[in-house]
Coordinates of C-alpha atoms in Angstrom, one line a residue:
M1 CA 10.0 -34.1 14.6
R2 CA 11.6 -32.6 11.5
V3 CA 15.3 -32.2 12.3
I4 CA 17.2 -29.5 10.3
T5 CA 20.6 -28.4 11.4
T6 CA 21.1 -25.4 13.6
L7 CA 22.8 -22.1 14.4
C8 CA 23.9 -19.4 12.1
M9 CA 26.9 -21.1 10.5
T10 CA 26.6 -18.8 7.5
L11 CA 29.0 -16.4 9.2
L12 CA 31.6 -19.2 9.5
I13 CA 31.3 -20.9 6.2
S14 CA 31.2 -17.7 4.2
V15 CA 34.9 -17.2 4.7
L16 CA 35.9 -19.1 1.6
Y17 CA 39.1 -18.7 -0.4
S18 CA 37.2 -18.7 -3.7
Q19 CA 34.8 -16.0 -2.7
E20 CA 35.3 -12.3 -3.4
Y21 CA 34.2 -10.9 -0.1
I22 CA 33.3 -11.5 3.6
D23 CA 30.6 -9.8 5.6
P24 CA 32.1 -9.1 9.1
L25 CA 28.9 -7.4 10.3
K26 CA 25.3 -8.5 9.7
L27 CA 22.1 -7.1 11.2
Y28 CA 18.6 -8.4 10.5
F29 CA 14.9 -8.3 11.5
A30 CA 12.2 -10.7 10.5
T31 CA 8.5 -10.8 11.2
S32 CA 5.7 -13.2 10.6
P33 CA 2.5 -11.4 11.9
N34 CA -0.9 -12.9 12.6
T35 CA 0.4 -16.5 12.7
G36 CA -2.3 -19.0 13.7
Y37 CA -2.1 -22.3 15.6
D38 CA -3.0 -25.9 14.6
G39 CA -6.2 -27.1 16.3
V40 CA -6.9 -24.1 18.4
D41 CA -8.0 -20.4 17.9
G42 CA -5.6 -17.6 18.3
T43 CA -2.7 -15.8 16.6
T44 CA 0.8 -14.6 17.4
S45 CA 3.4 -12.5 15.8
I46 CA 6.8 -14.3 15.4
N47 CA 9.7 -11.7 15.3
E48 CA 13.4 -12.1 15.1
Y49 CA 16.1 -9.5 15.8
G50 CA 19.7 -10.6 15.2
S51 CA 23.3 -9.6 14.7
E52 CA 26.5 -11.4 13.6
I53 CA 30.0 -10.2 14.0
M54 CA 33.0 -12.1 12.5
V55 CA 36.6 -11.1 12.4
P56 CA 39.1 -13.4 10.8
R57 CA 42.7 -12.7 11.8
P58 CA 45.2 -14.0 9.3
F59 CA 48.4 -15.7 10.3
G60 CA 51.0 -17.9 8.6
D61 CA 50.6 -19.0 5.0
G62 CA 46.9 -18.8 4.2
H63 CA 45.6 -19.5 7.8
A64 CA 43.3 -17.4 9.9
V65 CA 41.8 -17.3 13.4
I66 CA 38.1 -16.9 13.6
L67 CA 36.7 -14.6 16.3
G68 CA 33.0 -13.7 16.4
V69 CA 29.7 -13.6 18.1
H70 CA 26.1 -14.2 17.0
T71 CA 23.1 -12.8 19.0
E72 CA 19.4 -13.2 18.4
L73 CA 16.1 -12.5 20.1
T74 CA 13.0 -14.4 19.0
T75 CA 9.6 -13.4 20.4
L76 CA 6.3 -15.2 20.1
M77 CA 3.4 -16.7 22.2
P78 CA 4.1 -20.4 22.2
E79 CA 0.4 -21.0 23.1
P80 CA -2.7 -18.8 22.6
N81 CA -3.4 -16.2 25.2
T82 CA -0.1 -16.6 27.0
E83 CA 2.6 -14.0 27.7
V84 CA 5.0 -13.2 24.9
L85 CA 8.1 -15.5 25.3
N86 CA 11.5 -14.0 24.7
L87 CA 14.1 -16.5 23.4
Y88 CA 17.7 -15.3 23.5
T89 CA 20.8 -16.7 21.8
I90 CA 24.3 -15.5 22.6
G91 CA 26.9 -17.5 20.7
P92 CA 30.6 -16.7 20.6
R93 CA 32.7 -18.3 17.8
L94 CA 36.4 -19.3 18.2
G95 CA 38.2 -21.4 15.5
V96 CA 40.7 -21.5 12.7
L97 CA 40.7 -21.4 8.9
W98 CA 43.5 -23.7 7.7
Q99 CA 44.9 -23.8 4.2
H100 CA 46.1 -27.4 4.0
N101 CA 47.5 -27.1 0.5
E102 CA 46.7 -25.4 -2.8
K103 CA 43.4 -27.4 -3.2
W104 CA 42.2 -28.2 0.3
S105 CA 41.3 -25.9 3.2
G106 CA 39.5 -26.5 6.4
Q107 CA 37.3 -24.6 8.9
Y108 CA 37.3 -25.8 12.5
V109 CA 35.2 -23.8 15.0
L110 CA 34.0 -24.2 18.6
L111 CA 30.3 -23.0 19.0
P112 CA 29.3 -22.6 22.6
Q113 CA 26.1 -20.7 23.1
I114 CA 23.7 -19.4 25.7
A115 CA 20.1 -20.3 24.6
S116 CA 17.3 -19.6 27.0
D117 CA 14.7 -17.1 28.2
L118 CA 17.4 -15.6 30.5
K119 CA 14.9 -15.4 33.4
G120 CA 17.6 -17.2 35.4
F121 CA 21.0 -18.7 34.6
G122 CA 22.6 -22.1 35.0
W123 CA 24.2 -24.9 33.1
N124 CA 21.0 -25.7 31.4
D125 CA 21.2 -22.4 29.6
V126 CA 24.5 -23.3 28.0
Q127 CA 25.0 -25.7 25.1
M128 CA 28.3 -26.8 23.4
G129 CA 28.9 -27.3 19.7
A130 CA 31.6 -27.6 17.1
I131 CA 31.8 -27.7 13.3
G132 CA 34.4 -28.9 10.9
I133 CA 34.2 -28.1 7.2
V134 CA 36.7 -29.2 4.6
S135 CA 36.7 -27.5 1.2
Y136 CA 38.1 -28.6 -2.1
K137 CA 39.0 -25.9 -4.6
K138 CA 38.3 -27.3 -8.1
S139 CA 39.0 -23.9 -9.8
E140 CA 38.9 -20.2 -9.1
R141 CA 35.1 -20.3 -9.6
T142 CA 34.1 -23.6 -8.1
Q143 CA 34.5 -25.2 -4.7
Y144 CA 33.1 -28.3 -2.9
R145 CA 32.5 -28.6 0.8
F146 CA 32.2 -31.6 3.2
G147 CA 31.8 -31.5 7.0
A148 CA 30.0 -32.3 10.2
F149 CA 28.4 -30.4 13.0
Y150 CA 27.8 -31.4 16.7
N151 CA 25.6 -29.8 19.3
S152 CA 24.7 -30.8 22.8
A153 CA 21.0 -29.8 22.3
L154 CA 18.4 -29.9 25.1
Y155 CA 16.5 -32.5 23.1
G156 CA 19.6 -34.8 23.0
P157 CA 23.0 -35.0 21.3
A158 CA 22.9 -34.2 17.6
V159 CA 25.4 -34.7 14.7
F160 CA 24.7 -33.4 11.2
A161 CA 26.5 -34.0 8.0
V162 CA 27.1 -30.8 5.8
L163 CA 27.5 -30.9 2.0
G164 CA 27.7 -28.1 -0.4
F165 CA 29.4 -26.2 -3.2
Y166 CA 30.1 -22.7 -4.4
H167 CA 30.2 -21.7 -8.1
K168 CA 30.3 -18.4 -10.0
S169 CA 29.5 -18.2 -13.7
E170 CA 32.1 -17.2 -16.2
N171 CA 30.4 -13.8 -16.7
K172 CA 30.2 -13.3 -12.9
K173 CA 26.4 -12.7 -13.1
W174 CA 25.3 -15.9 -11.4
T175 CA 26.4 -17.4 -8.1
W176 CA 25.4 -20.7 -6.6
D177 CA 26.2 -21.0 -2.9
F178 CA 24.9 -24.2 -1.2
R179 CA 25.5 -25.5 2.4
L180 CA 23.0 -28.2 2.8
P181 CA 21.0 -28.7 5.0
I182 CA 21.8 -25.3 6.5
D183 CA 21.1 -23.0 3.5
A184 CA 21.2 -22.5 -0.2
D185 CA 21.4 -19.4 -2.4
I186 CA 21.1 -18.6 -6.1
N187 CA 22.0 -15.0 -6.9
Y188 CA 21.8 -13.0 -10.1
K189 CA 23.8 -9.8 -10.3
I190 CA 21.8 -7.1 -12.2
N191 CA 24.5 -4.4 -11.9
D192 CA 26.9 -3.0 -9.3
K193 CA 24.0 -1.8 -7.1
F194 CA 21.3 -4.4 -7.5
S195 CA 21.1 -8.2 -7.4
T196 CA 18.3 -10.6 -6.9
G197 CA 17.8 -14.3 -6.1
I198 CA 16.3 -17.2 -4.2
H199 CA 17.4 -18.2 -0.7
F200 CA 16.6 -21.1 1.6
D201 CA 17.3 -21.1 5.4
A202 CA 16.9 -24.0 7.8
M203 CA 17.5 -24.0 11.6
L204 CA 17.0 -26.1 14.6
R205 CA 17.7 -24.6 18.0
S206 CA 16.6 -25.5 21.5
Y207 CA 16.1 -23.0 24.4
Y208 CA 15.9 -23.7 28.1
L209 CA 12.9 -22.1 29.9
N210 CA 13.8 -21.0 33.4
D211 CA 10.1 -19.8 33.8
P212 CA 8.0 -22.9 32.7
L213 CA 4.6 -22.4 31.2
F214 CA 2.8 -25.7 31.8
N215 CA 4.1 -27.0 35.1
S216 CA 6.3 -26.3 38.0
G217 CA 9.1 -28.3 36.5
N218 CA 11.6 -27.3 33.9
E219 CA 10.8 -27.0 30.2
Y220 CA 12.6 -26.4 26.9
I221 CA 11.3 -25.2 23.5
V222 CA 12.6 -26.3 20.1
K223 CA 12.7 -23.8 17.2
S224 CA 12.5 -25.6 13.9
T225 CA 12.3 -23.4 10.8
Q226 CA 12.6 -24.0 7.0
E227 CA 12.2 -20.8 5.1
P228 CA 12.4 -20.2 1.3
F229 CA 12.8 -16.6 0.2
L230 CA 12.8 -14.3 -2.9
Y231 CA 15.0 -11.3 -2.3
M232 CA 16.4 -8.1 -3.7
N233 CA 19.8 -6.6 -2.7
Y234 CA 20.7 -2.9 -3.0
S235 CA 24.2 -1.6 -2.5
P236 CA 24.2 2.2 -2.4
A237 CA 27.9 2.2 -1.6
K238 CA 30.7 -0.3 -2.1
N239 CA 30.7 -1.8 1.4
F240 CA 27.0 -1.5 2.3
V241 CA 24.3 -4.0 1.3
F242 CA 20.6 -3.7 2.2
M243 CA 18.4 -6.7 1.6
L244 CA 14.6 -7.2 1.3
K245 CA 13.5 -10.8 1.6
L246 CA 9.9 -12.1 1.2
G247 CA 9.2 -15.7 2.0
H248 CA 7.0 -18.4 3.5
S249 CA 7.7 -20.8 6.2
A250 CA 7.5 -24.6 5.6
F251 CA 6.9 -27.0 8.5
R252 CA 7.9 -24.3 11.0
H253 CA 7.2 -25.0 14.7
Y254 CA 8.1 -24.0 18.2
R255 CA 7.5 -27.2 20.3
M256 CA 7.7 -27.3 24.1
F257 CA 8.8 -30.3 26.2
D258 CA 9.7 -31.2 29.7
T259 CA 13.5 -31.1 30.2
D260 CA 13.6 -34.8 31.1
D261 CA 11.8 -35.7 27.8
K262 CA 14.6 -36.3 25.3
V263 CA 15.6 -38.4 22.3
D264 CA 18.5 -40.8 22.4
F265 CA 20.4 -39.4 19.5
V266 CA 19.9 -37.3 16.3
F267 CA 21.9 -38.0 13.1
T268 CA 21.3 -35.8 10.1
G269 CA 17.6 -35.8 10.3
A270 CA 17.1 -39.3 11.7
T271 CA 15.8 -39.2 15.3
F272 CA 16.4 -42.3 17.5
N273 CA 13.8 -43.2 20.2
D274 CA 11.7 -40.0 20.0
N275 CA 8.8 -40.7 22.4
R276 CA 8.5 -37.2 23.7
T277 CA 5.2 -35.6 24.7
Q278 CA 4.6 -32.1 23.2
L279 CA 3.1 -29.6 25.6
N280 CA 1.8 -26.9 23.3
H281 CA 0.1 -26.6 19.9
D282 CA 2.1 -26.1 16.7
Q283 CA 2.1 -22.7 14.9
K284 CA 0.8 -22.6 11.3
D285 CA 3.1 -21.7 8.4
N286 CA 2.9 -18.1 7.3
F287 CA 4.5 -15.3 5.2
I288 CA 7.8 -13.8 6.4
L289 CA 9.2 -10.4 5.8
Q290 CA 13.0 -10.0 6.5
L291 CA 15.2 -6.9 6.3
R292 CA 18.9 -7.2 6.5
F293 CA 22.0 -5.0 6.5
H294 CA 25.5 -6.3 5.7
Y295 CA 28.8 -4.5 5.9
R296 CA 30.8 -6.1 3.1
F297 CA 34.6 -6.3 2.9
F298 CA 36.0 -7.2 -0.5
L299 CA 39.0 -9.5 -0.5
D300 CA 40.2 -8.2 -3.9
D301 CA 38.7 -4.8 -4.9
Q302 CA 39.7 -5.4 -8.5
K303 CA 37.2 -8.3 -8.7
R304 CA 34.2 -6.0 -8.1

């Protein structure tokens, strides 16, 4: 199993002291229609509907409390000619941004989440996670990031290292924003209303199925996605950004397992003692259309 890190940490890590803005509200829709299956006939549409809300509350000298929530609904047929499966995510965020000194800052966030089909509710529907990111500010235009993420996933405990950097060109036209293995973005600003770029997203998330598909026992499904995009941003007004993204999945799958079928441990892509038996067929890679809206708040209006 390909293991890429999980959750929508974008909303957390985007609160950077060297960036010019934060996006306290994000709404998105993505679709991948007529997606086939490996080794069996049939197609399914894979759709995502999501929102992210983030409110940093400043306190002290350069510190802030992070309050927020991420919600998402993913729909698909995990196997041909089955009912459409609704996979829900409800993830509150609670943490702090801490300015240690002039060069170093940190982000430390608790990431509990409900991830299931919500056809029942119990402790299996709840997962616990946490992330810590330390940032080094080399200059006003460049920053490096180091950190780790933990999640009590249904497939087994997982720890991921996070490495990245942020850099803006001297003419402020180009921006490089990397948070590997979570995401990467290269953006070119055409003018105040339009920008374009290349974006990569990766996610690993597990959901508990209260209504099992293959047997009378309990099951879970693992959503693993790696998605490169080309995109265009349009900002009709200062605080509103509309995004059109066209991409293609790479090694994407939604694999189902019995809840007792787990790995021993996952560390940054390395899976230890993975002898699980997959219950369904993999979905084929396909094109993806994504539409997004961001409400953007500029930290210093004079930088726009």
